CSV table of C-alpha atoms and ligand atoms in Angstrom, one decimal:
chain,number,residue,atom,x,y,z
A,1,MET,CA,136.3,-65.2,94.3
A,2,PRO,CA,133.3,-64.2,92.1
A,3,ARG,CA,134.2,-62.2,88.9
A,4,HIS,CA,132.7,-59.0,90.4
A,5,LEU,CA,132.1,-57.8,93.9
A,6,LEU,CA,128.5,-56.5,93.7
A,7,ALA,CA,126.9,-57.5,97.0
A,8,ALA,CA,127.9,-58.8,100.4
A,9,GLY,CA,125.0,-61.2,100.0
A,10,ASP,CA,126.8,-62.9,97.2
A,11,LEU,CA,129.7,-64.0,99.5
A,12,ASP,CA,129.7,-67.4,101.1
A,13,ARG,CA,131.5,-67.8,104.4
A,14,PRO,CA,134.8,-69.4,102.9
A,15,THR,CA,135.0,-66.5,100.4
A,16,ALA,CA,134.4,-63.8,103.0
A,17,GLU,CA,136.9,-65.3,105.4
A,18,HIS,CA,139.4,-65.7,102.5
A,19,LEU,CA,139.0,-62.0,101.8
A,20,LEU,CA,139.5,-61.0,105.4
A,21,ASP,CA,142.5,-63.3,105.8
A,22,THR,CA,144.0,-61.9,102.7
A,23,ALA,CA,143.6,-58.4,104.1
A,24,ALA,CA,145.4,-59.5,107.2
A,25,ARG,CA,148.2,-60.9,105.2
A,26,ILE,CA,148.5,-57.6,103.2
A,27,GLU,CA,148.6,-55.7,106.4
A,28,GLN,CA,151.4,-57.8,107.6
A,29,ALA,CA,153.2,-57.6,104.3
A,30,ILE,CA,153.4,-53.8,104.3
A,31,ALA,CA,153.8,-53.3,108.1
A,32,GLY,CA,157.1,-51.6,108.9
A,33,ARG,CA,158.0,-51.0,105.2
A,34,GLU,CA,159.4,-47.6,104.5
A,35,VAL,CA,157.5,-47.7,101.1
A,36,ARG,CA,154.1,-49.1,101.8
A,37,LYS,CA,153.6,-50.5,98.3
A,38,LEU,CA,153.4,-53.9,96.7
A,39,PRO,CA,154.2,-54.4,93.0
A,40,THR,CA,151.3,-56.9,92.5
A,41,LEU,CA,149.1,-54.9,90.1
A,42,ARG,CA,151.7,-53.1,88.1
A,43,GLY,CA,150.4,-52.4,84.6
A,44,ARG,CA,146.8,-52.8,85.6
A,45,THR,CA,144.3,-50.0,85.4
A,46,VAL,CA,141.6,-49.3,88.0
A,47,VAL,CA,138.9,-46.7,87.3
A,48,ASN,CA,137.0,-45.1,90.2
A,49,LEU,CA,133.7,-44.3,88.6
A,50,PHE,CA,131.8,-42.1,91.2
A,51,PHE,CA,128.3,-40.8,90.3
A,52,GLU,CA,127.6,-39.9,93.9
A,53,ASP,CA,129.6,-38.0,96.5
A,54,SER,CA,132.2,-39.8,98.6
A,55,THR,CA,135.1,-39.0,100.8
A,56,ARG,CA,136.2,-42.3,102.5
A,57,THR,CA,135.4,-44.9,99.8
A,58,ARG,CA,136.8,-43.0,96.8
A,59,ILE,CA,140.1,-42.0,98.5
A,60,SER,CA,140.3,-45.5,100.1
A,61,PHE,CA,140.0,-47.3,96.7
A,62,GLU,CA,142.4,-44.9,95.1
A,63,LEU,CA,145.0,-45.5,97.9
A,64,ALA,CA,144.4,-49.2,97.8
A,65,ALA,CA,145.0,-49.4,94.0
A,66,LYS,CA,148.1,-47.2,94.2
A,67,ARG,CA,149.5,-49.3,97.1
A,68,LEU,CA,149.2,-52.3,94.7
A,69,SER,CA,151.0,-50.3,92.0
A,70,ALA,CA,148.0,-50.1,89.7
A,71,ASP,CA,147.4,-47.1,87.4
A,72,VAL,CA,144.3,-45.3,88.8
A,73,ILE,CA,141.9,-43.1,86.9
A,74,ASN,CA,139.4,-41.1,89.0
A,75,PHE,CA,136.1,-40.2,87.3
A,76,SER,CA,133.4,-38.2,88.9
A,77,ALA,CA,130.1,-37.4,87.2
A,78,LYS,CA,130.5,-33.7,88.0
A,79,GLY,CA,132.7,-32.2,85.3
A,80,SER,CA,132.4,-35.2,83.0
A,81,SER,CA,130.2,-35.8,79.9
A,82,VAL,CA,127.6,-37.3,82.1
A,83,SER,CA,126.5,-33.7,82.8
A,84,LYS,CA,125.9,-33.4,79.0
A,85,GLY,CA,123.6,-36.3,79.2
A,86,GLU,CA,125.9,-39.2,78.4
A,87,SER,CA,124.4,-42.5,79.5
A,88,LEU,CA,125.9,-45.1,81.9
A,89,LYS,CA,126.2,-47.5,79.0
A,90,ASP,CA,128.2,-45.1,76.8
A,91,THR,CA,130.4,-44.2,79.8
A,92,ALA,CA,131.0,-47.9,80.4
A,93,TRP,CA,131.9,-48.5,76.7
A,94,THR,CA,134.3,-45.6,76.9
A,95,LEU,CA,136.1,-47.1,79.9
A,96,GLN,CA,136.0,-50.5,78.1
A,97,ALA,CA,137.7,-49.0,75.0
A,98,MET,CA,140.4,-47.5,77.3
A,99,GLY,CA,141.2,-50.9,78.7
A,100,ALA,CA,140.0,-50.6,82.3
A,101,ASP,CA,140.9,-53.8,84.2
A,102,ALA,CA,138.6,-53.0,87.1
A,103,VAL,CA,135.8,-50.4,87.6
A,104,VAL,CA,134.9,-49.3,91.1
A,105,CYS,CA,131.4,-47.8,90.9
A,106,ARG,CA,129.3,-45.7,93.2
A,107,HIS,CA,125.9,-44.7,92.0
A,108,SER,CA,122.7,-43.3,93.5
A,109,SER,CA,120.6,-46.0,91.7
A,110,SER,CA,120.4,-49.4,93.2
A,111,GLY,CA,121.6,-52.0,90.7
A,112,ALA,CA,123.8,-49.7,88.6
A,113,PRO,CA,127.1,-51.6,89.3
A,114,GLN,CA,125.3,-54.9,88.4
A,115,GLN,CA,124.1,-53.3,85.1
A,116,LEU,CA,127.7,-52.0,84.5
A,117,SER,CA,129.1,-55.5,84.9
A,118,ALA,CA,127.1,-56.6,81.8
A,119,TRP,CA,128.8,-53.9,79.7
A,120,VAL,CA,132.5,-54.1,80.6
A,121,ASP,CA,134.9,-57.0,80.4
A,122,GLY,CA,136.8,-55.9,83.5
A,123,HIS,CA,135.9,-56.6,87.1
A,124,VAL,CA,133.3,-54.4,88.7
A,125,VAL,CA,133.3,-53.5,92.4
A,126,ASN,CA,130.2,-52.0,94.0
A,127,ALA,CA,131.3,-48.9,96.0
A,128,GLY,CA,127.7,-48.3,97.2
A,129,ASP,CA,124.6,-48.3,95.0
A,130,GLY,CA,121.5,-46.4,96.2
A,131,THR,CA,119.9,-48.0,99.2
A,132,HIS,CA,121.0,-51.5,98.1
A,133,GLU,CA,124.5,-52.6,99.1
A,134,HIS,CA,128.0,-51.3,100.1
A,135,PRO,CA,129.9,-54.6,100.3
A,136,THR,CA,133.4,-53.2,100.9
A,137,GLN,CA,132.1,-51.2,103.9
A,138,ALA,CA,130.7,-54.4,105.4
A,139,LEU,CA,134.0,-56.2,104.7
A,140,LEU,CA,136.0,-53.5,106.5
A,141,ASP,CA,133.6,-53.5,109.3
A,142,ALA,CA,133.9,-57.3,109.7
A,143,TYR,CA,137.6,-57.0,109.6
A,144,THR,CA,137.6,-54.3,112.3
A,145,LEU,CA,135.2,-56.4,114.4
A,146,ARG,CA,137.2,-59.5,114.0
A,147,ARG,CA,140.4,-57.8,115.1
A,148,HIS,CA,138.8,-56.5,118.3
A,149,LEU,CA,136.5,-59.4,119.1
A,150,GLY,CA,138.8,-62.3,118.0
A,151,GLY,CA,136.0,-63.7,115.8
A,152,LEU,CA,132.4,-63.2,114.8
A,153,GLN,CA,130.8,-66.5,115.6
A,154,ASP,CA,127.9,-65.9,118.1
A,155,ARG,CA,129.0,-62.3,118.7
A,156,ARG,CA,126.2,-59.9,119.4
A,157,ILE,CA,126.2,-56.9,117.1
A,158,VAL,CA,123.6,-54.1,117.3
A,159,ILE,CA,123.0,-51.9,114.2
A,160,VAL,CA,121.1,-48.7,115.0
A,161,GLY,CA,119.3,-46.0,113.1
A,162,ASP,CA,118.2,-45.2,109.6
A,163,VAL,CA,118.1,-48.8,108.3
A,164,LEU,CA,115.5,-47.7,105.6
A,165,HIS,CA,118.0,-45.7,103.6
A,166,SER,CA,121.1,-47.6,104.5
A,167,ARG,CA,123.0,-49.8,102.1
A,168,VAL,CA,125.6,-50.2,104.9
A,169,ALA,CA,123.0,-51.9,107.2
A,170,ARG,CA,121.8,-54.4,104.5
A,171,SER,CA,125.4,-55.4,103.6
A,172,ASN,CA,126.4,-55.7,107.2
A,173,VAL,CA,123.4,-57.8,108.2
A,174,LEU,CA,124.1,-60.2,105.4
A,175,LEU,CA,127.8,-60.4,105.9
A,176,LEU,CA,127.8,-60.6,109.7
A,177,ARG,CA,125.2,-63.3,109.6
A,178,THR,CA,127.2,-65.3,107.0
A,179,LEU,CA,130.2,-65.0,109.4
A,180,GLY,CA,128.1,-66.4,112.3
A,181,ALA,CA,127.3,-63.2,114.2
A,182,ASP,CA,123.9,-62.5,115.9
A,183,VAL,CA,122.6,-59.2,114.6
A,184,THR,CA,120.0,-56.9,116.1
A,185,LEU,CA,118.6,-53.9,114.2
A,186,VAL,CA,117.2,-51.0,116.3
A,187,ALA,CA,115.3,-48.2,114.6
A,188,PRO,CA,112.1,-46.2,114.8
A,189,PRO,CA,109.4,-48.1,112.9
A,190,THR,CA,109.4,-45.3,110.2
A,191,LEU,CA,113.1,-46.0,109.4
A,192,LEU,CA,112.8,-49.8,108.9
A,193,PRO,CA,112.2,-51.1,105.3
A,194,VAL,CA,109.2,-53.1,104.2
A,195,GLY,CA,110.2,-56.8,104.5
A,196,VAL,CA,112.8,-56.3,107.2
A,197,SER,CA,111.2,-59.3,109.0
A,198,ASP,CA,112.8,-61.4,106.3
A,199,TRP,CA,116.3,-60.2,107.0
A,200,PRO,CA,118.5,-62.5,109.0
A,201,ALA,CA,118.4,-60.2,112.1
A,202,THR,CA,116.3,-59.5,115.2
A,203,VAL,CA,114.4,-56.2,115.1
A,204,SER,CA,113.9,-54.1,118.2
A,205,TYR,CA,112.7,-50.6,119.0
A,206,ASP,CA,114.3,-50.5,122.5
A,207,LEU,CA,117.9,-49.4,122.1
A,208,ASP,CA,118.8,-49.6,125.9
A,209,ARG,CA,117.7,-53.2,126.1
A,210,ALA,CA,119.4,-54.2,122.9
A,211,LEU,CA,122.8,-52.7,124.0
A,212,VAL,CA,123.0,-54.6,127.3
A,213,GLY,CA,126.0,-56.9,127.0
A,214,ALA,CA,126.4,-56.5,123.2
A,215,ASP,CA,129.8,-56.9,121.8
A,216,ALA,CA,129.6,-54.0,119.4
A,217,VAL,CA,127.2,-51.2,118.3
A,218,MET,CA,127.2,-49.8,114.8
A,219,MET,CA,125.5,-46.4,114.5
A,220,LEU,CA,124.1,-45.5,111.1
A,221,ARG,CA,124.0,-42.0,109.6
A,222,VAL,CA,120.6,-40.4,109.4
A,223,GLN,CA,120.4,-39.9,105.7
A,224,GLN,CA,118.5,-36.6,105.6
A,225,GLU,CA,119.3,-36.1,101.9
A,226,ARG,CA,117.3,-39.2,101.0
A,227,MET,CA,114.3,-38.3,103.1
A,228,GLN,CA,111.2,-36.7,101.6
A,229,GLY,CA,108.9,-36.0,104.5
A,230,ALA,CA,109.2,-36.4,108.2
A,231,PHE,CA,110.4,-39.7,109.5
A,232,PHE,CA,110.7,-38.6,113.1
A,233,PRO,CA,109.4,-35.5,115.0
A,234,THR,CA,112.7,-33.6,115.6
A,235,ALA,CA,116.4,-34.3,115.7
A,236,ARG,CA,116.4,-34.0,119.5
A,237,GLU,CA,113.6,-36.5,119.7
A,238,TYR,CA,115.5,-38.9,117.4
A,239,SER,CA,118.7,-38.5,119.6
A,240,ARG,CA,116.7,-39.2,122.7
A,241,GLY,CA,115.3,-42.5,121.4
A,242,TYR,CA,118.1,-43.7,119.1
A,243,GLY,CA,121.2,-41.7,119.7
A,244,LEU,CA,124.4,-43.1,121.3
A,245,ASP,CA,125.6,-41.2,124.3
A,246,GLY,CA,128.1,-42.3,127.1
A,247,ARG,CA,125.4,-43.8,129.3
A,248,ARG,CA,124.2,-46.1,126.5
A,249,ARG,CA,127.7,-46.9,125.3
A,250,ASP,CA,128.4,-48.2,128.9
A,251,LEU,CA,125.7,-50.8,128.5
A,252,LEU,CA,127.9,-52.7,126.1
A,253,ALA,CA,130.0,-55.7,127.2
A,254,PRO,CA,133.2,-54.5,129.0
A,255,ASN,CA,135.3,-54.6,125.8
A,256,GLY,CA,132.4,-53.6,123.5
A,257,ILE,CA,133.2,-51.3,120.6
A,258,VAL,CA,131.5,-48.5,118.8
A,259,LEU,CA,131.5,-48.3,115.0
A,260,HIS,CA,130.1,-45.8,112.5
A,261,PRO,CA,130.6,-45.9,108.7
A,262,GLY,CA,130.8,-42.1,108.4
A,263,PRO,CA,130.1,-39.4,107.6
A,264,MET,CA,128.7,-38.8,111.0
A,265,ASN,CA,126.0,-36.4,112.1
A,266,ARG,CA,127.7,-35.6,115.4
A,267,GLY,CA,125.2,-34.7,118.1
A,268,MET,CA,122.4,-36.5,116.4
A,269,GLU,CA,123.0,-40.3,116.1
A,270,ILE,CA,126.2,-40.2,118.2
A,271,THR,CA,127.6,-37.7,120.7
A,272,PRO,CA,131.1,-36.3,119.9
A,273,GLN,CA,132.3,-37.7,123.3
A,274,VAL,CA,131.4,-41.3,122.2
A,275,ALA,CA,132.6,-40.8,118.6
A,276,ASP,CA,136.0,-39.8,119.9
A,277,GLY,CA,136.0,-41.9,123.1
A,278,ALA,CA,138.0,-44.9,124.1
A,279,ASN,CA,135.8,-47.6,122.8
A,280,SER,CA,135.3,-46.0,119.4
A,281,VAL,CA,137.0,-47.7,116.4
A,282,ILE,CA,135.7,-45.2,113.8
A,283,VAL,CA,139.1,-44.0,112.7
A,284,GLU,CA,140.4,-47.5,112.6
A,285,GLN,CA,137.6,-48.5,110.3
A,286,VAL,CA,138.9,-45.9,107.8
A,287,THR,CA,142.5,-47.3,108.0
A,288,ASN,CA,141.2,-50.9,107.7
A,289,GLY,CA,139.2,-49.8,104.6
A,290,VAL,CA,142.4,-49.3,102.6
A,291,THR,CA,143.7,-52.8,103.5
A,292,VAL,CA,140.4,-54.6,102.9
A,293,ARG,CA,140.0,-52.8,99.5
A,294,MET,CA,143.6,-53.8,98.6
A,295,ALA,CA,142.5,-57.4,99.3
A,296,VAL,CA,139.4,-57.1,97.1
A,297,LEU,CA,141.4,-55.6,94.2
A,298,TYR,CA,144.2,-58.0,94.6
A,299,LEU,CA,142.0,-61.1,94.6
A,300,LEU,CA,139.8,-59.9,91.7
A,301,LEU,CA,142.7,-58.8,89.5
A,302,SER,CA,145.4,-61.2,90.3
A,303,GLY,CA,143.3,-64.2,91.3
A,304,SER,CA,146.2,-65.8,93.3
A,305,GLU,CA,147.9,-65.4,96.6
A,306,GLY,CA,151.5,-66.2,95.4
A,307,ALA,CA,152.8,-62.6,95.1
A,308,LEU,CA,152.0,-61.6,98.7
B,401,CP,N1,131.2,-44.9,104.5
B,401,CP,C1,131.2,-44.3,103.3
B,401,CP,O1,130.7,-44.9,102.3
B,401,CP,O2,131.6,-43.0,103.3
B,401,CP,P1,131.7,-42.1,102.0
B,401,CP,O3,130.4,-41.8,101.5
B,401,CP,O4,132.5,-40.9,102.5
B,401,CP,O5,132.5,-42.8,101.0
């Protein structure tokens, strides 16, 4: 394992597979236990440092650290000295002085966790930075895909929607490609980033065609809070071209699955019927997120497999 987990793009295939295998072992180790806890990180301190809103990732990291018996401190910018103008560096030094063994950081600025890693001695985990990366989301998505598809080598995965503003898309493209999958990005031209042709993925504007026979489709949230200006005419127009409904879902391979990182804009990028339908693994993604984040904290902080 690298010292920090800052980007899915930093993971080579053996390391990524080791992480996913460790998550599977953790899942087995706690399955059927009355108390779903391991003593592995007793005496260690994990700080959740969230400068941007989150439901899934923050709670998931908190639960993961607690299930490994670590002490957990939740810090959110709202209500902290950040609102009085304290800098990221001074916040980092404060955490350092309090002996944080790991800092899980979400920030609206791309690169903030990397910067943080230069200021603290503990391990830093990127919990989503700006439009850059969200590596643990990609790991939990890969874990979920692997469970359903048996493996990722040569599997066809279609990622759809607001690629421009999506750290989830970038992390997934990089990790899925590392794991051998064949990734297609589908989006309106206005929602694709400059330089997307250099990404290890095929780009298409035709969702119906891309979905035929695919093993999985991952819908992205339309990130209206990051949009200044009009990227598509209307929400209805967007849904017509790039939304997932039952007809489109049925174009997937027979056991094809539907993913979404959340939070969802129901009725825009995905219909409620598909989000809650039989092929949807969206709730399972959340469950797997805890297990995968346990594996990340465990491997970073204990550096061994002996205690599992
Ligand atoms: N998928 C994801 O990062 O969700 P949150 O913003 O709720 O953490």
